[in-house]
Coordinates of N, CA and C in Angstrom, one line a residue:
M1 N 85.4 -250.5 78.3 CA 86.4 -249.5 78.7 C 87.4 -249.3 77.5
K2 N 87.8 -250.4 76.8 CA 88.7 -250.3 75.7 C 88.0 -249.5 74.6
R3 N 86.7 -249.7 74.4 CA 86.0 -249.0 73.3 C 86.0 -247.5 73.6
A4 N 85.7 -247.1 74.9 CA 85.7 -245.7 75.2 C 87.1 -245.1 75.0
C5 N 88.1 -245.8 75.3 CA 89.5 -245.3 75.1 C 89.8 -245.1 73.6
L6 N 89.3 -246.1 72.8 CA 89.5 -246.0 71.4 C 88.8 -244.8 70.8
I7 N 87.5 -244.6 71.2 CA 86.7 -243.5 70.7 C 87.4 -242.2 71.1
L8 N 87.9 -242.1 72.3 CA 88.5 -240.9 72.8 C 89.8 -240.6 72.0
L9 N 90.6 -241.6 71.7 CA 91.8 -241.5 70.9 C 91.5 -241.1 69.5
L10 N 90.5 -241.7 68.9 CA 90.1 -241.3 67.5 C 89.6 -239.8 67.5
A11 N 88.8 -239.5 68.5 CA 88.3 -238.1 68.5 C 89.4 -237.1 68.7
S12 N 90.4 -237.4 69.5 CA 91.5 -236.5 69.7 C 92.3 -236.4 68.4
A13 N 92.5 -237.5 67.7 CA 93.2 -237.4 66.5 C 92.5 -236.6 65.4
A14 N 91.2 -236.8 65.4 CA 90.4 -236.0 64.4 C 90.5 -234.5 64.7
I15 N 90.4 -234.1 66.0 CA 90.5 -232.7 66.3 C 91.9 -232.2 66.0
A16 N 92.9 -233.0 66.2 CA 94.3 -232.6 65.9 C 94.5 -232.4 64.4
Q17 N 93.8 -233.1 63.6 CA 93.9 -233.0 62.2 C 93.1 -231.9 61.6
S18 N 92.1 -231.3 62.3 CA 91.3 -230.3 61.8 C 92.2 -229.1 61.5
P19 N 91.9 -228.4 60.4 CA 92.7 -227.3 60.0 C 92.4 -226.1 61.0
A20 N 93.5 -225.4 61.3 CA 93.4 -224.3 62.2 C 92.7 -223.1 61.4
P21 N 92.1 -222.2 62.1 CA 91.5 -221.1 61.4 C 92.6 -220.3 60.6
T22 N 92.2 -219.9 59.5 CA 93.2 -219.2 58.6 C 92.8 -217.7 58.7
A23 N 93.7 -216.9 58.1 CA 93.4 -215.4 58.1 C 92.2 -215.2 57.2
N24 N 91.9 -216.1 56.3 CA 90.8 -215.9 55.3 C 89.5 -216.4 55.9
D25 N 89.5 -217.1 57.0 CA 88.3 -217.6 57.6 C 87.4 -216.5 58.1
S26 N 86.3 -216.2 57.4 CA 85.5 -215.1 57.8 C 84.9 -215.2 59.2
L27 N 84.5 -216.4 59.6 CA 83.9 -216.6 60.9 C 85.0 -216.2 62.0
H28 N 86.2 -216.7 61.8 CA 87.2 -216.4 62.8 C 87.6 -214.9 62.8
Q29 N 87.7 -214.3 61.6 CA 87.9 -212.9 61.5 C 86.8 -212.1 62.1
G30 N 85.6 -212.5 61.9 CA 84.4 -211.8 62.4 C 84.4 -211.9 63.9
F31 N 84.9 -213.0 64.5 CA 85.0 -213.1 65.9 C 86.0 -212.1 66.5
L32 N 87.2 -212.1 65.8 CA 88.3 -211.2 66.3 C 88.0 -209.8 66.1
H33 N 87.3 -209.5 65.0 CA 87.0 -208.1 64.6 C 85.5 -208.0 64.2
P34 N 84.6 -208.0 65.2 CA 83.2 -208.0 64.8 C 82.8 -206.7 64.1
P35 N 81.8 -206.8 63.2 CA 81.3 -205.6 62.5 C 80.6 -204.7 63.6
Q36 N 80.4 -203.5 63.2 CA 79.8 -202.5 64.1 C 78.5 -203.0 64.6
S37 N 77.7 -203.6 63.7 CA 76.3 -204.1 64.1 C 76.3 -205.2 65.2
A38 N 77.5 -205.9 65.4 CA 77.5 -207.0 66.3 C 78.2 -206.6 67.6
R39 N 78.7 -205.4 67.7 CA 79.4 -204.9 68.9 C 78.4 -204.6 70.0
P40 N 78.8 -204.8 71.3 CA 77.9 -204.5 72.4 C 77.6 -203.0 72.5
R41 N 76.5 -202.7 73.1 CA 76.1 -201.3 73.4 C 76.0 -201.3 75.0
V42 N 76.3 -200.1 75.6 CA 76.3 -200.0 77.0 C 75.5 -198.8 77.4
W43 N 75.0 -198.9 78.7 CA 74.4 -197.7 79.3 C 75.5 -196.8 79.9
W44 N 75.4 -195.6 79.6 CA 76.4 -194.6 80.1 C 75.7 -193.6 80.9
H45 N 75.7 -193.7 82.2 CA 75.0 -192.9 83.1 C 75.8 -191.6 83.5
W46 N 75.2 -190.5 83.4 CA 75.8 -189.2 83.8 C 75.1 -189.0 85.2
M47 N 75.8 -189.3 86.3 CA 75.1 -189.2 87.6 C 75.2 -187.9 88.3
N48 N 74.1 -187.3 88.4 CA 73.9 -186.0 89.2 C 74.9 -184.9 88.8
G49 N 75.1 -184.8 87.5 CA 75.9 -183.7 87.0 C 77.4 -183.9 87.2
N50 N 77.8 -185.1 87.6 CA 79.2 -185.4 87.7 C 79.9 -185.8 86.4
I51 N 80.0 -184.7 85.5 CA 80.5 -184.9 84.2 C 81.5 -183.8 83.9
S52 N 82.5 -184.1 83.1 CA 83.4 -183.1 82.6 C 83.8 -183.5 81.2
K53 N 84.3 -182.6 80.4 CA 84.8 -182.9 79.1 C 85.9 -183.9 79.1
E54 N 86.8 -183.8 80.1 CA 87.9 -184.7 80.2 C 87.4 -186.1 80.5
G55 N 86.4 -186.2 81.4 CA 85.8 -187.5 81.7 C 85.1 -188.1 80.5
I56 N 84.4 -187.3 79.8 CA 83.7 -187.7 78.6 C 84.7 -188.3 77.6
R57 N 85.8 -187.5 77.3 CA 86.8 -188.0 76.4 C 87.4 -189.3 76.8
L58 N 87.7 -189.4 78.1 CA 88.3 -190.7 78.6 C 87.4 -191.9 78.5
D59 N 86.1 -191.6 78.8 CA 85.1 -192.7 78.7 C 84.9 -193.2 77.3
L60 N 84.7 -192.2 76.4 CA 84.4 -192.6 75.0 C 85.7 -193.2 74.3
E61 N 86.8 -192.7 74.6 CA 88.0 -193.3 74.0 C 88.2 -194.7 74.6
W62 N 87.9 -195.0 75.8 CA 88.0 -196.3 76.4 C 86.9 -197.2 75.7
M63 N 85.7 -196.7 75.6 CA 84.7 -197.6 74.9 C 85.1 -198.0 73.5
H64 N 85.7 -197.0 72.8 CA 86.2 -197.3 71.4 C 87.3 -198.3 71.5
R65 N 88.2 -198.1 72.3 CA 89.4 -199.0 72.4 C 89.1 -200.4 72.7
V66 N 88.1 -200.6 73.6 CA 87.8 -202.0 74.0 C 86.8 -202.7 73.1
G67 N 86.3 -201.9 72.1 CA 85.4 -202.6 71.1 C 83.9 -202.4 71.3
V68 N 83.5 -201.5 72.2 CA 82.1 -201.2 72.4 C 81.6 -200.5 71.1
G69 N 80.4 -200.9 70.7 CA 79.8 -200.3 69.5 C 79.0 -199.0 69.7
G70 N 78.6 -198.8 70.9 CA 77.8 -197.6 71.1 C 77.3 -197.5 72.6
F71 N 76.5 -196.6 72.8 CA 76.0 -196.4 74.2 C 74.6 -195.7 74.2
Q72 N 74.0 -195.9 75.3 CA 72.7 -195.2 75.6 C 73.1 -194.2 76.8
N73 N 73.0 -192.9 76.5 CA 73.3 -191.9 77.5 C 72.1 -191.8 78.4
F74 N 72.3 -191.8 79.6 CA 71.2 -191.7 80.6 C 71.5 -190.8 81.7
D75 N 70.8 -189.7 81.9 CA 71.1 -188.7 82.9 C 70.3 -189.1 84.2
A76 N 70.9 -189.3 85.3 CA 70.2 -189.6 86.5 C 70.7 -188.7 87.6
A77 N 69.8 -188.3 88.5 CA 70.2 -187.4 89.6 C 69.8 -188.0 91.0
L78 N 70.4 -189.1 91.3 CA 70.2 -189.7 92.7 C 71.1 -189.0 93.6
A79 N 71.1 -189.4 94.9 CA 72.0 -188.8 95.9 C 73.4 -189.2 95.7
T80 N 74.0 -188.9 94.6 CA 75.4 -189.2 94.2 C 76.3 -188.1 94.8
P81 N 77.3 -188.4 95.5 CA 78.3 -187.4 95.9 C 78.9 -186.7 94.8
Q82 N 79.3 -185.4 95.0 CA 80.0 -184.7 94.0 C 81.4 -185.1 93.8
V83 N 81.8 -185.5 92.6 CA 83.2 -185.9 92.4 C 83.9 -185.0 91.3
V84 N 83.2 -184.1 90.8 CA 83.8 -183.1 89.8 C 83.9 -181.7 90.5
E85 N 84.7 -180.9 89.9 CA 84.8 -179.5 90.5 C 83.5 -178.8 90.5
K86 N 82.8 -178.9 89.3 CA 81.5 -178.2 89.2 C 80.5 -179.1 88.5
R87 N 79.4 -179.4 89.2 CA 78.4 -180.2 88.6 C 77.7 -179.5 87.4
L88 N 77.3 -180.3 86.4 CA 76.6 -179.7 85.3 C 75.2 -180.2 85.4
A89 N 74.3 -179.3 85.8 CA 72.9 -179.7 86.0 C 72.3 -180.0 84.6
Y90 N 71.3 -180.9 84.6 CA 70.7 -181.4 83.4 C 70.0 -180.2 82.6
M91 N 70.4 -180.1 81.4 CA 69.8 -179.2 80.4 C 70.2 -177.7 80.6
T92 N 71.2 -177.4 81.5 CA 71.8 -176.1 81.5 C 72.6 -175.9 80.3
P93 N 73.0 -174.7 80.0 CA 73.9 -174.4 78.8 C 75.2 -175.2 78.9
E94 N 75.7 -175.4 80.1 CA 77.0 -176.1 80.3 C 76.8 -177.6 80.0
W95 N 75.6 -178.1 80.5 CA 75.3 -179.5 80.2 C 75.1 -179.8 78.7
K96 N 74.4 -178.9 78.1 CA 74.2 -179.0 76.6 C 75.5 -179.0 75.9
D97 N 76.4 -178.1 76.3 CA 77.7 -178.0 75.6 C 78.5 -179.4 75.8
A98 N 78.4 -179.9 77.0 CA 79.1 -181.2 77.3 C 78.5 -182.3 76.5
F99 N 77.1 -182.3 76.3 CA 76.4 -183.3 75.6 C 76.8 -183.2 74.1
K100 N 76.9 -182.0 73.6 CA 77.2 -181.8 72.2 C 78.7 -182.3 72.0
Y101 N 79.6 -182.0 72.9 CA 80.9 -182.5 72.8 C 80.9 -184.0 72.8
A102 N 80.2 -184.7 73.6 CA 80.1 -186.1 73.7 C 79.6 -186.7 72.4
T103 N 78.5 -186.0 71.8 CA 77.9 -186.5 70.6 C 78.9 -186.4 69.4
T104 N 79.6 -185.2 69.3 CA 80.6 -185.0 68.3 C 81.8 -186.0 68.4
L105 N 82.3 -186.2 69.6 CA 83.4 -187.2 69.8 C 82.9 -188.6 69.5
A106 N 81.7 -189.0 69.9 CA 81.2 -190.3 69.7 C 81.2 -190.6 68.2
D107 N 80.7 -189.6 67.4 CA 80.6 -189.7 66.0 C 82.0 -189.8 65.4
Q108 N 83.0 -189.1 65.8 CA 84.3 -189.2 65.3 C 84.9 -190.6 65.6
L109 N 84.5 -191.2 66.7 CA 85.1 -192.5 67.1 C 84.2 -193.6 66.5
G110 N 83.2 -193.3 65.8 CA 82.3 -194.3 65.2 C 81.4 -195.1 66.2
L111 N 81.1 -194.4 67.3 CA 80.2 -195.0 68.3 C 78.8 -194.6 68.1
E112 N 77.9 -195.6 68.1 CA 76.5 -195.3 68.0 C 75.9 -194.7 69.3
E113 N 75.1 -193.6 69.2 CA 74.6 -193.0 70.4 C 73.1 -193.0 70.4
A114 N 72.6 -193.3 71.6 CA 71.2 -193.2 71.8 C 71.0 -192.5 73.2
I115 N 69.9 -191.9 73.4 CA 69.6 -191.2 74.6 C 68.3 -191.6 75.2
A116 N 68.3 -191.5 76.5 CA 67.0 -191.8 77.2 C 66.1 -190.6 77.0
G117 N 64.8 -190.9 77.0 CA 63.8 -189.9 76.7 C 63.6 -188.9 77.7
S118 N 64.1 -189.1 78.9 CA 63.9 -188.1 80.0 C 65.0 -188.4 81.1
P119 N 65.3 -187.4 81.9 CA 66.3 -187.6 83.0 C 65.7 -188.4 84.1
G120 N 66.6 -188.9 84.9 CA 66.2 -189.7 86.1 C 65.5 -191.0 85.7
W121 N 64.7 -191.5 86.6 CA 64.0 -192.8 86.4 C 62.6 -192.6 86.0
S122 N 62.2 -191.5 85.4 CA 60.8 -191.2 85.2 C 60.2 -192.0 84.1
E123 N 61.0 -192.8 83.4 CA 60.4 -193.6 82.3 C 59.7 -194.9 82.8
T124 N 59.9 -195.2 84.1 CA 59.2 -196.3 84.7 C 57.9 -195.8 85.2
A125 N 57.2 -196.7 85.9 CA 55.9 -196.4 86.5 C 56.0 -195.3 87.6
A126 N 55.0 -194.6 87.8 CA 54.9 -193.6 88.8 C 53.5 -193.6 89.4
R127 N 53.3 -192.9 90.5 CA 51.9 -192.9 91.1 C 50.9 -192.3 90.1
G128 N 49.8 -192.9 90.0 CA 48.8 -192.4 89.1 C 48.8 -193.2 87.8
C129 N 49.8 -194.0 87.5 CA 49.9 -194.8 86.3 C 48.9 -196.0 86.4
P130 N 48.1 -196.3 85.4 CA 47.3 -197.4 85.6 C 48.0 -198.7 85.6
D131 N 47.5 -199.7 86.3 CA 48.1 -201.0 86.4 C 47.7 -201.8 85.1
R132 N 48.6 -202.0 84.2 CA 48.3 -202.6 82.9 C 48.2 -204.1 83.0
R133 N 48.4 -204.7 84.2 CA 48.4 -206.1 84.3 C 46.9 -206.6 84.4
R134 N 46.0 -205.7 84.6 CA 44.6 -206.1 84.8 C 44.0 -206.4 83.5

């Protein structure tokens, strides 16, 4: 028991004597301010046309403010209730204008953008797709 107490006391003293991270400590600074390549990316779903330029701006400014490095834009049209004044249906001129706005603003904020290859959930399996597990 005495030996365990002595080891604990010595370990505590060693930790107390370790130098605190300094402003020049690159690991510490990298943790506080990670490079763009190390920041998280998120999925950003545009659900059933419930998008607006104001909502886009608020979302992207928030992502930038909290340190998100980028996003994957994904358009999905499930049975989502309408929460905007006018839905913007996928690939209509209004949707394309909103998407261009999002792309331009993301670039200005330094956010990396990726997009899903198709709307909805069609990138997963569907009837008629071969079972590749065989």
